[in-house]
PDB file of C-alpha atoms in Angstrom:
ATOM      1  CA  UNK A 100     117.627 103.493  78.339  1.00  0.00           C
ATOM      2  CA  UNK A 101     119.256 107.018  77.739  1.00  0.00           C
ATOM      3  CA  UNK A 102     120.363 109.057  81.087  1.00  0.00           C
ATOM      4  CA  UNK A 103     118.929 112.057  82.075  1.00  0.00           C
ATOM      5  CA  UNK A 104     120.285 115.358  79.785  1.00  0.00           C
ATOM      6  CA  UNK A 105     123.001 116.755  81.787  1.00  0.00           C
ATOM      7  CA  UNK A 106     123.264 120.289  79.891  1.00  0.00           C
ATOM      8  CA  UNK A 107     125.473 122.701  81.350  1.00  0.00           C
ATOM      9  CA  UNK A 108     122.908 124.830  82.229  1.00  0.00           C
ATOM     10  CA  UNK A 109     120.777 127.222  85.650  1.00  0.00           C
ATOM     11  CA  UNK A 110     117.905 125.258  83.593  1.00  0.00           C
ATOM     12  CA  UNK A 111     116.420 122.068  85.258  1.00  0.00           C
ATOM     13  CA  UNK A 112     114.460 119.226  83.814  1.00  0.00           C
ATOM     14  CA  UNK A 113     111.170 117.609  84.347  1.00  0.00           C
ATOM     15  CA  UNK A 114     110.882 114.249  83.596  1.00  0.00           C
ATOM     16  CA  UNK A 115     107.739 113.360  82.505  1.00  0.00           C
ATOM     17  CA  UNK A 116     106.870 109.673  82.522  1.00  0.00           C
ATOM     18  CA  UNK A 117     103.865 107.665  81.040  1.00  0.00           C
ATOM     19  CA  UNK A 118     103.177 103.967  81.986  1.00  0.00           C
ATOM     20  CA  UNK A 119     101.285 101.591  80.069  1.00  0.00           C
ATOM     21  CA  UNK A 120      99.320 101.961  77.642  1.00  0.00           C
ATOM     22  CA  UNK A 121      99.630 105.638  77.189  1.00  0.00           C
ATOM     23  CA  UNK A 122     101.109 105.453  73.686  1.00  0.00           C
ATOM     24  CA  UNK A 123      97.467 104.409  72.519  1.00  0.00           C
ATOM     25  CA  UNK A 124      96.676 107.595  73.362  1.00  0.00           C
ATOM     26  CA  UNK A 125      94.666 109.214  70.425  1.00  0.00           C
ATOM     27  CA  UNK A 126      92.990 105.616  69.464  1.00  0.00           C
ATOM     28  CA  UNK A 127      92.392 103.930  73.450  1.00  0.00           C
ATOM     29  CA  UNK A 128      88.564 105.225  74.072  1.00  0.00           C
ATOM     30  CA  UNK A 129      88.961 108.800  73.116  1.00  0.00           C
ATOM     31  CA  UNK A 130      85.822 109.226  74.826  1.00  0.00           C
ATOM     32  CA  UNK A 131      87.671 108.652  78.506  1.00  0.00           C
ATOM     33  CA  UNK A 132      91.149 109.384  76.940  1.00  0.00           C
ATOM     34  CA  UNK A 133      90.475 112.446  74.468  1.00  0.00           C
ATOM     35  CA  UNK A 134      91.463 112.122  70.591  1.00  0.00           C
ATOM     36  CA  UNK A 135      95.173 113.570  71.123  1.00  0.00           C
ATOM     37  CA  UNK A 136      98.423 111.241  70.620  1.00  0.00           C
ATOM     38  CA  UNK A 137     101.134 110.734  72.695  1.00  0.00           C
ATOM     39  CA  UNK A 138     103.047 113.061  70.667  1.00  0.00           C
ATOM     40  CA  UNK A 139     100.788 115.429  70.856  1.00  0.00           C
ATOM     41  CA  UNK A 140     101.185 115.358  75.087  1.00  0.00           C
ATOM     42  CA  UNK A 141     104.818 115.614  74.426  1.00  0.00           C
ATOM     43  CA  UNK A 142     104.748 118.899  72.555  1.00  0.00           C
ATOM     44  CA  UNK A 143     102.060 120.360  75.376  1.00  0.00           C
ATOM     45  CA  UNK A 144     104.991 119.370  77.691  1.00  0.00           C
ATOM     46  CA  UNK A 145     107.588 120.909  75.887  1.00  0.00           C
ATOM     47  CA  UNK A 146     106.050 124.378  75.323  1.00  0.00           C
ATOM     48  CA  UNK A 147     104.899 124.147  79.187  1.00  0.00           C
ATOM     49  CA  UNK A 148     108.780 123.378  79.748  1.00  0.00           C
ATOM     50  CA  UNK A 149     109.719 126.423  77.553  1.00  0.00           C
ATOM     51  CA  UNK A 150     107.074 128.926  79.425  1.00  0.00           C
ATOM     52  CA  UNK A 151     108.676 128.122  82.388  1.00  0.00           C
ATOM     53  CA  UNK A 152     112.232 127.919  81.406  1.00  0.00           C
ATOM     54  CA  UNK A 153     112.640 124.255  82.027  1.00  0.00           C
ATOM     55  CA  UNK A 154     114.095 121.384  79.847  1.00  0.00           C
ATOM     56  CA  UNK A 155     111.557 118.567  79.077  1.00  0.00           C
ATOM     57  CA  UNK A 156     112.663 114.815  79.222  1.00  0.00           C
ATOM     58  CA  UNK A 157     109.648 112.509  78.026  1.00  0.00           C
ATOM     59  CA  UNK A 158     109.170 108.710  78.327  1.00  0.00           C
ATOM     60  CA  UNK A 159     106.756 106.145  77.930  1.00  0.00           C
ATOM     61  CA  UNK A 160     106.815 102.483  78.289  1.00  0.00           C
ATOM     62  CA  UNK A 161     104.659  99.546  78.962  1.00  0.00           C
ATOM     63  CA  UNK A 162     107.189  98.113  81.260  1.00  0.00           C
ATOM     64  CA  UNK A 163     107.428  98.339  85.091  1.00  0.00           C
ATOM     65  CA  UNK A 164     110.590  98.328  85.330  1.00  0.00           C
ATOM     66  CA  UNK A 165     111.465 100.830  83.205  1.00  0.00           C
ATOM     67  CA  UNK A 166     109.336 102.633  85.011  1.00  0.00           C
ATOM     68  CA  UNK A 167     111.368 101.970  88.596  1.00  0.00           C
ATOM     69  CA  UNK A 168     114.196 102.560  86.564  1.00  0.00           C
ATOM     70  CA  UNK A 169     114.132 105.949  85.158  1.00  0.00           C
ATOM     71  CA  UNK A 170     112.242 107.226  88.823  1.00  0.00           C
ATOM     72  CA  UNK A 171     115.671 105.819  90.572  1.00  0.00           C
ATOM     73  CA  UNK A 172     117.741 107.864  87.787  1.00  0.00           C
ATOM     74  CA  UNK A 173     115.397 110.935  88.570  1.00  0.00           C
ATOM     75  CA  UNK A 174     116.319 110.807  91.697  1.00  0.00           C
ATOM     76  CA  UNK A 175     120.023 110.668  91.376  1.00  0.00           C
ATOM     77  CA  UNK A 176     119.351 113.719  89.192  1.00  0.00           C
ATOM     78  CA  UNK A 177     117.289 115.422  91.756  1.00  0.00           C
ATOM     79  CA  UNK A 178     119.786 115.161  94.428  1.00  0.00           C
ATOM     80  CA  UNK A 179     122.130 116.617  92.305  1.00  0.00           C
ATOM     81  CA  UNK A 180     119.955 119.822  91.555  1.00  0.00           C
ATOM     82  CA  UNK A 181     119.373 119.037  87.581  1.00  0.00           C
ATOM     83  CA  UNK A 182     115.581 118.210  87.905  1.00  0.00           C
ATOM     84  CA  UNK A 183     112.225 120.312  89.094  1.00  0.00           C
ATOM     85  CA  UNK A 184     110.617 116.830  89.550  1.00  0.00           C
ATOM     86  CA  UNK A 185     108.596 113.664  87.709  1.00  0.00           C
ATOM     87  CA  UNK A 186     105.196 114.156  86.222  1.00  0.00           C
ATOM     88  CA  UNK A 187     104.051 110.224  86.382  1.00  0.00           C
ATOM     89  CA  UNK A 188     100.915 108.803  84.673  1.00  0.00           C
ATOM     90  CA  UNK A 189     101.676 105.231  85.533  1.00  0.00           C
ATOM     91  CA  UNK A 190      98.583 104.169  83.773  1.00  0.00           C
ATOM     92  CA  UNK A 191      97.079 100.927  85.107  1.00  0.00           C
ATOM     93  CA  UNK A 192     100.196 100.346  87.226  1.00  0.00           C
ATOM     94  CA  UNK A 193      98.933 103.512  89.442  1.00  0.00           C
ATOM     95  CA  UNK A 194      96.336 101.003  90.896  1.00  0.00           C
ATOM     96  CA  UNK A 195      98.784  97.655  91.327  1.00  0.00           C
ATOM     97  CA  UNK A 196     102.776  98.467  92.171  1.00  0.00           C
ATOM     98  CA  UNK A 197     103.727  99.184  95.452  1.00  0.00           C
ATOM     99  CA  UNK A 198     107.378  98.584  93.479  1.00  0.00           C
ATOM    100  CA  UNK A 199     106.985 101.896  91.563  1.00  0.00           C
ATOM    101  CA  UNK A 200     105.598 103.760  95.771  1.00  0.00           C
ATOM    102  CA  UNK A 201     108.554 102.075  96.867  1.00  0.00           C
ATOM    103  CA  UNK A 202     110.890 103.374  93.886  1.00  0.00           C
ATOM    104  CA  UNK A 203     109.603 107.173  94.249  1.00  0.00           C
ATOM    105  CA  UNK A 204     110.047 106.394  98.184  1.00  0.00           C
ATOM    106  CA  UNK A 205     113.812 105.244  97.452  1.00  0.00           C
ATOM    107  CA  UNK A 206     114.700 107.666  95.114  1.00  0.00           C
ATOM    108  CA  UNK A 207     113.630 110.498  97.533  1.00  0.00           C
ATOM    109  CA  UNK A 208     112.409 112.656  94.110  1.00  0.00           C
ATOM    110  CA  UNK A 209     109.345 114.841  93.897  1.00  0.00           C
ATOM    111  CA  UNK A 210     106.408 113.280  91.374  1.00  0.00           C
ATOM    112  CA  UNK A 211     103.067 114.650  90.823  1.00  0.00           C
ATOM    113  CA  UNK A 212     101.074 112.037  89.744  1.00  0.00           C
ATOM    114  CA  UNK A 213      99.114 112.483  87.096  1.00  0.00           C
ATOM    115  CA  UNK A 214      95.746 110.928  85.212  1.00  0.00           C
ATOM    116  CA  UNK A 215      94.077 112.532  81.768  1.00  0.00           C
ATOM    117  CA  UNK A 216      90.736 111.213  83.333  1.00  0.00           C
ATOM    118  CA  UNK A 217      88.933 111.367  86.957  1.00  0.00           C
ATOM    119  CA  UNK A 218      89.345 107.982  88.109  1.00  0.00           C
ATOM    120  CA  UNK A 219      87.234 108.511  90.905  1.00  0.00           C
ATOM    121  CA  UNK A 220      84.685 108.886  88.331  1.00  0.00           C
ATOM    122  CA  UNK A 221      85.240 105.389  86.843  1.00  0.00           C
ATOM    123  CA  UNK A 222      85.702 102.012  87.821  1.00  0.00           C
ATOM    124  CA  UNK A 223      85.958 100.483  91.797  1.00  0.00           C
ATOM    125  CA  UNK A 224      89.364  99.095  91.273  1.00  0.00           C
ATOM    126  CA  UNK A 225      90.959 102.346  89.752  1.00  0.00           C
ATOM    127  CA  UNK A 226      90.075 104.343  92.730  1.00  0.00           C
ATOM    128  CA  UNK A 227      92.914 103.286  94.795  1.00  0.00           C
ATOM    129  CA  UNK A 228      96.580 104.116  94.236  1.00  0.00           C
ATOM    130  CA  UNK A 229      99.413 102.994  95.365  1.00  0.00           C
ATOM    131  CA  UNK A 230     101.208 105.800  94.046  1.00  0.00           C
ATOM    132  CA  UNK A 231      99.616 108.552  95.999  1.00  0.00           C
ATOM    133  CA  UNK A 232     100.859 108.327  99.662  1.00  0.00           C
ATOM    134  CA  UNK A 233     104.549 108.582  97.659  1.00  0.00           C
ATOM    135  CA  UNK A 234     103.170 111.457  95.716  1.00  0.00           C
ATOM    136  CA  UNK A 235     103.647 115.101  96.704  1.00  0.00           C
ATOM    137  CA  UNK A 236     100.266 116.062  94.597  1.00  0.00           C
ATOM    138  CA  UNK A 237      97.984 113.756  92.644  1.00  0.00           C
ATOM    139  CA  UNK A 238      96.150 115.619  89.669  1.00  0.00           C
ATOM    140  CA  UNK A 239      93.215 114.000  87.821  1.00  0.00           C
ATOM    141  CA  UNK A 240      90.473 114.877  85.448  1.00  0.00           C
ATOM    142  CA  UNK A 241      92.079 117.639  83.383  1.00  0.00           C
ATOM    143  CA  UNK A 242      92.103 115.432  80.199  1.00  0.00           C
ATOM    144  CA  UNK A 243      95.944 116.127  78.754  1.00  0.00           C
ATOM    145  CA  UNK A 244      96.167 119.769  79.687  1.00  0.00           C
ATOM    146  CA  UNK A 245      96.991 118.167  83.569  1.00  0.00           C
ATOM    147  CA  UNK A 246     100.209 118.262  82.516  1.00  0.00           C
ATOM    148  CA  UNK A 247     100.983 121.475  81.562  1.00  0.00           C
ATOM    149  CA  UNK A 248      99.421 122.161  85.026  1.00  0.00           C
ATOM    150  CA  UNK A 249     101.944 119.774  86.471  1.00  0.00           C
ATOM    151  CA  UNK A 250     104.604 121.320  84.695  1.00  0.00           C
ATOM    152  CA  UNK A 251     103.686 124.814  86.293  1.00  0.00           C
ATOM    153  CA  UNK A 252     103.451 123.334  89.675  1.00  0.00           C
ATOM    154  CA  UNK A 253     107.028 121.840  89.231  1.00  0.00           C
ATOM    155  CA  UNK A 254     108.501 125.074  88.235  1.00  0.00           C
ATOM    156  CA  UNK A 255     106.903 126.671  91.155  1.00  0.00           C
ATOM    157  CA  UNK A 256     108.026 123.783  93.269  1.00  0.00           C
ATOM    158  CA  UNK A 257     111.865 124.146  91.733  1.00  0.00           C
ATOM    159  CA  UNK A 258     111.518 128.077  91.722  1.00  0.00           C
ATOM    160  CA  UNK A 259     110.718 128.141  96.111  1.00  0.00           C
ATOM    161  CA  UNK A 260     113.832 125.948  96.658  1.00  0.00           C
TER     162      UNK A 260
END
């Protein structure tokens, strides 16, 4: 697990996490998903980052914890006025932790959760998150470019205070 970049810098970071699953991204039903990799979301994020004069941090894993983790770090990071906020597509988990609502709870740190499809649009047990109530905006349906539109919500966010 690397730490947060701590660049001498005015410039803040936004964290942008992705949960399980999410490096199938590209292959996993492109039909719900779209046909772009998670490398390809990274380098939206980046030049969204750059537009808005903000350094990018990306992660993805399959693992919970990791998860809780890097959202406790974030907050840490937060409090000490080096990040805008977390852009968090917890996948699957969105729907089943309460650990990672308590984590962004805990930590105190600004997320915008985020999903490439509308899961309102899909499946019973994917309309309910546990995520949301924690969240200070939810954002769904905007396929990958949702994040650059999280990204410009962050800056705004980080640009008021």
């Amino acid at each position: 697990m690397s730490a947060l970049k701590l660049i001498p810098t005015a410039k803040k970071t936004v964290l942008v996490l992705n949960g399980p699953n999410l490096n199938l991204l590209g292959t996993r039903e492109p039909a719900v998903y779209g046909s772009q990799t998670l490398a390809d979301v990274e380098a939206l994020c980046s030049s969204a980052c750059d537009a808005h004069g903000l350094l990018l941090d990306a992660r993805q894993s399959n693992h919970e914890g990791d998860l809780i983790d890097w959202l406790h770090e974030a907050g840490r990071a937060q409090a000490a006025g080096t990040l805008a906020g977390v852009v968090l597509n917890a996948g699957a988990y969105t729907h089943t932790s309460v650990a990672l609502h308590d984590a962004i709870k805990g930590a105190g740190v600004t997320v915008i959760e985020l999903h490439i499809s509308n899961v309102h649009a899909r499946e019973a047990f994917r309309h309910h998150s546990y995520i949301s109530p924690a969240a200070r905006a939810v954002m769904a349906g905007f396929g990958v470019a949702g994040y650059a539109l999280a990204i410009q919500a962050l800056a705004g966010m980080a640009a008021a205070s």
